[in-house]
Short mmCIF file of C-alpha atoms in Angstrom, two decimals:
data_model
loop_
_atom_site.label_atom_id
_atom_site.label_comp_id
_atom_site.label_asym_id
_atom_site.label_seq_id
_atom_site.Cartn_x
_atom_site.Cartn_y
_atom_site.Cartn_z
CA UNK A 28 2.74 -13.17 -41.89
CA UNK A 29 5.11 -11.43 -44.74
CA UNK A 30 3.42 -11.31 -48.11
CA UNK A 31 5.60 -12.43 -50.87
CA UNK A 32 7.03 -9.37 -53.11
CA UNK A 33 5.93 -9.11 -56.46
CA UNK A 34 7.08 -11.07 -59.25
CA UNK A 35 6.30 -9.37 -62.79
CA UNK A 36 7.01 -12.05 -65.82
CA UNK A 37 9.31 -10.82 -68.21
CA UNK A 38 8.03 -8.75 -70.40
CA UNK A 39 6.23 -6.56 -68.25
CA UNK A 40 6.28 -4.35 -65.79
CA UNK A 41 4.33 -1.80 -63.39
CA UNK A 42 3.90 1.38 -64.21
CA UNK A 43 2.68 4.70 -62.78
CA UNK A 44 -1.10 5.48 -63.29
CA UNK A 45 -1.90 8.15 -65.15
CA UNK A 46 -5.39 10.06 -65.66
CA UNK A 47 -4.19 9.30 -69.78
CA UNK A 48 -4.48 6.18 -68.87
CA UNK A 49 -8.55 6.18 -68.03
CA UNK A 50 -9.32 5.21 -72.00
CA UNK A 51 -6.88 2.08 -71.69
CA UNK A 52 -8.41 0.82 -68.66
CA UNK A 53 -12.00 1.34 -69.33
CA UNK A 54 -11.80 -0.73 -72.38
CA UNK A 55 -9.65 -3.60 -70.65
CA UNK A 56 -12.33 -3.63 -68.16
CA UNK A 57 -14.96 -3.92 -71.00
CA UNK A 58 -13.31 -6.71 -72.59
CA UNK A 59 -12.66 -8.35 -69.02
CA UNK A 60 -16.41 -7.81 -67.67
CA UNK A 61 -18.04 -8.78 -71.03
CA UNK A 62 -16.31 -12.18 -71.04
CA UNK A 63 -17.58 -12.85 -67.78
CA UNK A 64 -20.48 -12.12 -68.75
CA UNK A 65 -21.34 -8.63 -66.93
CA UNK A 66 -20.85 -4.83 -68.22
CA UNK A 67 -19.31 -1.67 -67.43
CA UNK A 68 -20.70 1.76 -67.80
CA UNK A 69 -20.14 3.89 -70.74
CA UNK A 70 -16.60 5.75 -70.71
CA UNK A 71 -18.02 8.65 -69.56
CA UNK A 72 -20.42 7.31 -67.20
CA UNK A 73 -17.55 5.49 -65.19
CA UNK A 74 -14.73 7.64 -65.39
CA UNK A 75 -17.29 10.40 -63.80
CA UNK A 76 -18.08 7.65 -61.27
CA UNK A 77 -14.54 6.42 -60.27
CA UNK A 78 -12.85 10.11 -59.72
CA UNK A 79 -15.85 11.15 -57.68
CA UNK A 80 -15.84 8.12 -55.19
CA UNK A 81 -14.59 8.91 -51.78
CA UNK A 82 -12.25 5.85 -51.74
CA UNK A 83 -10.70 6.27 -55.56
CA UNK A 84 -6.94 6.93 -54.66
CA UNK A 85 -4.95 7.07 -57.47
CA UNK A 86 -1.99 5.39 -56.34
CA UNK A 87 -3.74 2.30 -56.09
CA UNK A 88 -4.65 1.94 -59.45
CA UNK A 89 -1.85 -1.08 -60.74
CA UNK A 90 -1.43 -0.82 -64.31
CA UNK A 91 1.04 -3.21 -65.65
CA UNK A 92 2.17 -2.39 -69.34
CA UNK A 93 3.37 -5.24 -71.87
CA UNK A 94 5.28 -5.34 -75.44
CA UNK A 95 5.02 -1.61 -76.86
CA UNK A 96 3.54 -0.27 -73.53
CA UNK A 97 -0.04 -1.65 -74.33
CA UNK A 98 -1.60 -2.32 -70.80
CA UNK A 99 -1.87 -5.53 -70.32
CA UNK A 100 -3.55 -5.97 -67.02
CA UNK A 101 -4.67 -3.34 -63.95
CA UNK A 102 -6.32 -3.89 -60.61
CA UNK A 103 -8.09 -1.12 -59.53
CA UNK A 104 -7.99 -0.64 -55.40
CA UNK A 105 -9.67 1.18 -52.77
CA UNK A 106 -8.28 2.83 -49.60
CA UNK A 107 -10.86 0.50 -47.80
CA UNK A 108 -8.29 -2.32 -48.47
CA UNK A 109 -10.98 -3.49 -51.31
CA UNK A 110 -9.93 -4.63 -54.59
CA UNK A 111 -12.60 -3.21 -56.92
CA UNK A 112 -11.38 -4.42 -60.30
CA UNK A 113 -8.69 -7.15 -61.18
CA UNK A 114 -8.55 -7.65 -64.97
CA UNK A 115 -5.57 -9.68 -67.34
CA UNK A 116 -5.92 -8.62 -70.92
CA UNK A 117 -7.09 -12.54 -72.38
CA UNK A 118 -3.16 -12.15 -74.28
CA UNK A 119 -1.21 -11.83 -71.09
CA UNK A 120 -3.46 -14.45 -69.09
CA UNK A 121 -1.85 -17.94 -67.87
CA UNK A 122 2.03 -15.58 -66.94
CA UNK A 123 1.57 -14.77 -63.33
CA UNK A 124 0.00 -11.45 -64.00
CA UNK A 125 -2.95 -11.64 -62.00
CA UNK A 126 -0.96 -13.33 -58.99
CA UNK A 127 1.58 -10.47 -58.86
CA UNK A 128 -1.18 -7.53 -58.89
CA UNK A 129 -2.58 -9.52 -55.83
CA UNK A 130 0.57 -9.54 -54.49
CA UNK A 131 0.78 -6.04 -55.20
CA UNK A 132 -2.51 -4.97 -53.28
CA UNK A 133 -1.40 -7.33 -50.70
CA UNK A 134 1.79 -5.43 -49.99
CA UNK A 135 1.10 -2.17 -50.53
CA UNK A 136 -2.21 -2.43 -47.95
CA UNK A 137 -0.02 -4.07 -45.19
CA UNK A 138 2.46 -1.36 -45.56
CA UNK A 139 -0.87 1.50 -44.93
CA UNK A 140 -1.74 -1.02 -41.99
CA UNK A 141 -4.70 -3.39 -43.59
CA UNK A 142 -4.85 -6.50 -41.84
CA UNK A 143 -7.07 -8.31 -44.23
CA UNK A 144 -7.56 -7.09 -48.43
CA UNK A 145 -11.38 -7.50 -49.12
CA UNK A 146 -13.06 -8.56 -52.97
CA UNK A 147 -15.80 -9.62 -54.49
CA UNK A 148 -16.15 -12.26 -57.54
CA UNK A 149 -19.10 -13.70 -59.11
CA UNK A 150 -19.48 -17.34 -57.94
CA UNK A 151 -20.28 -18.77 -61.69
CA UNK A 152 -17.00 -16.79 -63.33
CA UNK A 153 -15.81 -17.91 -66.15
CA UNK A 154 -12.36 -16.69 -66.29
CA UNK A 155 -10.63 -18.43 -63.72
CA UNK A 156 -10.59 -15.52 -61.31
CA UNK A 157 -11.79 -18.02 -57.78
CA UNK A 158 -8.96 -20.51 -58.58
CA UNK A 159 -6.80 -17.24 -58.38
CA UNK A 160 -7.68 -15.61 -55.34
CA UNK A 161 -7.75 -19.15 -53.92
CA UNK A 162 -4.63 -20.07 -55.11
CA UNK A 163 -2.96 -16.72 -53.32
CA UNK A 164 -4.30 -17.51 -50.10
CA UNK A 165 -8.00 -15.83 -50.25
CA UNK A 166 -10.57 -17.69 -48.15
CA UNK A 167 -14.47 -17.24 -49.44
CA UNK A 168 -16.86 -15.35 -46.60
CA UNK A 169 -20.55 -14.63 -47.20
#
């Protein structure tokens, strides 16, 4: 079955990763984890991490960049057809955001051959992030 193409609200757009980018992301993923009531490693501590992991490939790290080209949401991929971390900046939630970097993943792993995309959520979040994967076609496993 053909996965629906992208649609980025106006306003934003996707744009290249960059290794610049790192600082951006780690504290969107802060601000994303803490509201759900988790963590994420210091700065250093996780960039070390991520660039060291056998399935970090840079091009599928989705940044999407709002109004002045603050990012405004990123979902971090790996090559196992796994998304790691999917994160909306609490300004940019309720546009579409999260649905098109789904839709993102979802494309760009059925074009390297993935049959399924993989993820894991907390059952209790807060943030609206089951509704979301349900909503773009994600059935729970256990």
């Amino acid at each position: 079955m053909p996965v629906p193409a992208p649609i980025w609200p106006a306003g934003y757009r996707l744009a290249p990763f960059a290794t610049a980018d790192l600082p951006a992301l780690h504290d969107l993923l802060t601000l994303g984890y803490g509201l759900g009531g988790s963590h994420v490693p210091p700065f250093k501590d996780w960039r070390a991490a991520l660039l060291a992991d056998s399935d970090f490939d840079p091009a599928l790290v989705f940044v999407v960049r709002g109004t002045g080209d603050a990012v405004a949401a990123i979902c971090l991929c790996w090559s196992s057809a796994f998304i790691k971390d999917l994160v909306v900046h609490p300004s940019a939630r309720r546009q579409g955001l999260g649905e098109a970097l789904l839709r993102q993943a979802f494309t760009t792993f059925a074009a390297r051959g993935a049959d399924a995309v993989d993820l894991k959520v907390e059952l209790d979040n807060p943030t609206g992030a089951r509704r979301l994967y349900e909503r773009a076609g994600m059935k729970e496993v256990a």
